[in-house]
CSV table of C-alpha atoms in Angstrom, one decimal:
chain,number,residue,atom,x,y,z
A,14,MET,CA,-14.8,-70.5,-31.4
A,15,LYS,CA,-15.9,-73.8,-30.0
A,16,ARG,CA,-12.5,-74.3,-28.3
A,17,MET,CA,-13.0,-71.1,-26.3
A,18,VAL,CA,-16.3,-72.2,-24.7
A,19,GLY,CA,-14.7,-74.7,-22.4
A,20,GLY,CA,-16.4,-77.7,-21.1
A,21,GLY,CA,-14.6,-78.7,-17.9
A,22,VAL,CA,-16.0,-78.7,-14.4
A,23,LEU,CA,-14.9,-76.4,-11.6
A,24,PRO,CA,-12.4,-77.7,-9.2
A,25,ALA,CA,-13.7,-78.9,-5.8
A,26,LYS,CA,-14.2,-76.4,-3.1
A,27,ALA,CA,-11.4,-76.0,-0.7
A,28,SER,CA,-11.8,-77.7,2.7
A,29,TYR,CA,-12.0,-75.5,5.8
A,30,GLY,CA,-8.4,-76.6,6.6
A,31,GLY,CA,-7.3,-75.5,3.1
A,32,LEU,CA,-9.0,-72.2,3.6
A,33,LEU,CA,-7.3,-71.7,7.0
A,34,ARG,CA,-4.0,-72.8,5.5
A,35,GLY,CA,-4.4,-70.2,2.7
A,36,PHE,CA,-5.3,-67.4,5.1
A,37,LEU,CA,-2.6,-68.1,7.6
A,38,GLY,CA,0.0,-68.7,4.9
A,39,GLY,CA,-0.7,-65.4,3.2
A,40,VAL,CA,-0.9,-63.4,6.5
A,41,LEU,CA,2.3,-65.0,8.0
A,42,SER,CA,4.3,-64.5,4.7
A,43,ILE,CA,3.5,-60.8,4.4
A,44,VAL,CA,4.0,-60.1,8.1
A,45,PHE,CA,7.3,-62.1,8.2
A,46,LEU,CA,8.7,-60.1,5.2
A,47,GLY,CA,7.3,-56.8,6.6
A,48,LEU,CA,8.8,-57.3,10.0
A,49,LEU,CA,12.2,-58.3,8.6
A,50,GLN,CA,12.5,-55.1,6.5
A,51,PRO,CA,13.8,-52.8,9.3
A,52,MET,CA,16.1,-55.6,10.5
A,53,VAL,CA,17.8,-56.0,7.1
A,54,GLY,CA,17.5,-52.3,6.2
A,55,ALA,CA,16.0,-53.0,2.8
A,56,PRO,CA,12.5,-53.4,1.3
A,57,LEU,CA,11.3,-57.0,1.1
A,58,LEU,CA,7.8,-56.6,0.0
A,59,MET,CA,6.7,-56.2,-3.7
A,60,ALA,CA,3.3,-56.8,-5.3
A,61,PRO,CA,4.2,-60.1,-7.1
A,62,PHE,CA,4.9,-61.7,-3.7
A,63,GLY,CA,1.2,-61.4,-2.9
A,64,ALA,CA,0.4,-63.4,-6.0
A,65,SER,CA,3.1,-65.9,-5.1
A,66,CYS,CA,1.3,-66.5,-1.8
A,67,VAL,CA,-1.9,-67.5,-3.7
A,68,LEU,CA,0.1,-70.3,-5.5
A,69,LEU,CA,2.1,-71.3,-2.5
A,70,PHE,CA,-1.0,-71.7,-0.2
A,71,ALA,CA,-3.9,-72.3,-2.5
A,72,ALA,CA,-2.2,-74.5,-5.2
A,73,SER,CA,0.9,-75.8,-3.3
A,74,SER,CA,1.1,-79.0,-5.3
A,75,SER,CA,1.2,-77.2,-8.6
A,76,PRO,CA,4.6,-77.2,-10.4
A,77,LEU,CA,4.2,-73.4,-10.5
A,78,ALA,CA,4.4,-73.3,-6.7
A,79,GLN,CA,7.6,-75.3,-6.1
A,80,PRO,CA,10.7,-73.6,-4.5
A,81,ARG,CA,12.7,-73.8,-7.7
A,82,ASN,CA,10.0,-72.0,-9.6
A,83,VAL,CA,9.3,-69.4,-6.9
A,84,ILE,CA,12.9,-68.4,-6.3
A,85,GLY,CA,14.2,-69.0,-9.8
A,86,GLY,CA,11.2,-67.4,-11.5
A,87,HIS,CA,11.5,-64.3,-9.5
A,88,LEU,CA,15.3,-64.0,-10.0
A,89,LEU,CA,15.1,-64.6,-13.7
A,90,SER,CA,12.3,-62.1,-14.4
A,91,ALA,CA,13.7,-59.4,-12.1
A,92,GLY,CA,17.1,-59.8,-13.8
A,93,VAL,CA,15.5,-59.4,-17.2
A,94,GLY,CA,13.7,-56.2,-16.0
A,95,LEU,CA,17.0,-54.8,-14.7
A,96,LEU,CA,18.8,-55.6,-18.0
A,97,MET,CA,16.1,-53.9,-20.0
A,98,LEU,CA,16.1,-50.9,-17.6
A,99,HIS,CA,19.8,-50.3,-17.7
A,100,GLY,CA,20.2,-51.3,-21.4
A,101,PHE,CA,17.2,-49.6,-23.0
A,102,GLY,CA,15.4,-47.5,-20.3
A,103,SER,CA,11.8,-47.6,-19.3
A,104,SER,CA,9.4,-47.6,-22.3
A,105,LEU,CA,6.3,-49.5,-23.4
A,106,LEU,CA,8.5,-51.5,-25.8
A,107,SER,CA,11.1,-52.4,-23.2
A,108,MET,CA,8.3,-53.4,-20.8
A,109,ALA,CA,6.7,-55.6,-23.4
A,110,ILE,CA,10.0,-57.2,-24.4
A,111,ALA,CA,11.0,-57.7,-20.8
A,112,VAL,CA,7.8,-59.6,-19.9
A,113,GLY,CA,8.0,-61.7,-23.1
A,114,LEU,CA,11.7,-62.5,-22.5
A,115,ALA,CA,11.0,-63.4,-18.8
A,116,ILE,CA,8.3,-65.8,-19.9
A,117,VAL,CA,10.7,-67.5,-22.4
A,118,LEU,CA,13.5,-67.8,-19.9
A,119,MET,CA,11.2,-69.2,-17.2
A,120,GLN,CA,10.0,-71.8,-19.7
A,121,TRP,CA,13.5,-72.6,-20.9
A,122,PHE,CA,14.9,-73.1,-17.4
A,123,ARG,CA,11.7,-74.9,-16.2
A,124,MET,CA,11.1,-72.3,-13.5
A,125,VAL,CA,7.7,-70.9,-14.6
A,126,HIS,CA,6.1,-68.9,-11.8
A,127,PRO,CA,3.3,-66.6,-13.1
A,128,PRO,CA,3.6,-64.0,-10.4
A,129,ALA,CA,7.2,-63.4,-11.4
A,130,GLY,CA,6.0,-62.2,-14.7
A,131,GLY,CA,5.1,-59.0,-13.0
A,132,ASN,CA,8.7,-58.3,-11.9
A,133,PRO,CA,9.9,-56.7,-15.1
A,134,LEU,CA,7.1,-54.2,-14.8
A,135,VAL,CA,7.9,-53.6,-11.1
A,136,VAL,CA,11.5,-52.8,-12.2
A,137,LEU,CA,10.6,-50.7,-15.2
A,138,LEU,CA,7.8,-48.8,-13.6
A,139,ALA,CA,9.7,-48.0,-10.4
A,140,PRO,CA,9.9,-44.2,-10.1
A,141,THR,CA,13.4,-44.1,-8.6
A,142,VAL,CA,16.2,-41.7,-9.4
A,143,PRO,CA,18.7,-43.2,-9.9
A,144,PRO,CA,17.0,-46.3,-11.3
A,145,LEU,CA,17.0,-49.6,-9.4
A,146,GLY,CA,20.4,-51.2,-9.1
A,147,TRP,CA,21.5,-54.8,-9.2
A,148,ASP,CA,21.1,-55.1,-5.5
A,149,PHE,CA,17.4,-55.3,-6.2
A,150,LEU,CA,18.1,-59.0,-7.1
A,151,LEU,CA,19.2,-59.6,-3.5
A,152,PHE,CA,16.7,-57.3,-1.7
A,153,PRO,CA,13.8,-57.8,-2.1
A,154,VAL,CA,13.8,-60.5,-4.8
A,155,LEU,CA,16.0,-63.3,-3.5
A,156,PHE,CA,15.6,-62.6,0.2
A,157,GLY,CA,11.8,-62.2,-0.2
A,158,ALA,CA,11.4,-65.3,-2.4
A,159,VAL,CA,13.4,-67.4,0.0
A,160,GLY,CA,11.3,-66.0,2.9
A,161,LEU,CA,8.1,-67.0,1.1
A,162,VAL,CA,9.5,-70.5,0.5
A,163,LEU,CA,10.5,-70.9,4.2
A,164,ILE,CA,7.0,-69.9,5.4
A,165,ALA,CA,5.4,-72.2,2.8
A,166,ALA,CA,7.6,-75.1,4.0
A,167,LEU,CA,6.3,-74.5,7.6
A,168,VAL,CA,2.6,-73.9,6.8
A,169,ASN,CA,2.2,-76.5,4.0
A,170,ASN,CA,3.6,-79.3,6.1
A,171,VAL,CA,1.1,-78.9,9.0
A,172,GLY,CA,-1.0,-82.0,9.3
A,173,PRO,CA,-0.3,-85.6,8.4
A,174,ARG,CA,-1.8,-85.4,4.9
A,175,HIS,CA,0.3,-82.6,3.6
A,176,ALA,CA,3.9,-82.7,2.2
A,177,TRP,CA,5.5,-79.7,0.5
A,178,PRO,CA,7.4,-79.2,-1.7
A,179,VAL,CA,6.7,-81.8,-4.4
A,180,TYR,CA,10.3,-81.3,-5.6
A,181,TRP,CA,13.2,-78.9,-5.0
A,182,ARG,CA,15.3,-79.2,-8.2
A,183,GLY,CA,13.4,-81.8,-10.3
A,184,GLY,CA,14.8,-84.4,-12.6
A,185,ARG,CA,16.2,-84.1,-16.0
């Protein structure tokens, strides 16, 4: 039980510049994807992208907020959701296995992005007939994740003290 008490200190408060960066990054990202939807003729917004914005603009130096993790994590986990949906249908068990498998694959490929853990549930809970197809990986997943990374690259590099991303593909 002692290990569950914790003993660390809270992180420092965000600076006013950091607060502004978080606000503008989140707003610009969602507006950007929302405005592109009619142009590409496909949905680009999904709930996990809101959570991705939190990491991209409030914890941008975290390994979890790097382009490889954002794009790869979303693709892997959405792919797992689609495999489960088309292979086993939507059930509590398939949702649970899909989330667990998505976590394992993101860890294995070093692309952990926690918001992407919601993608299998997005896929398996989608009330569409027929069910979501493989084009879901392109729109909204890939296109949306790349859009978030592009906005993050712009917003997170404003000012002389900021440099993002920390890495694109990483080392070994």
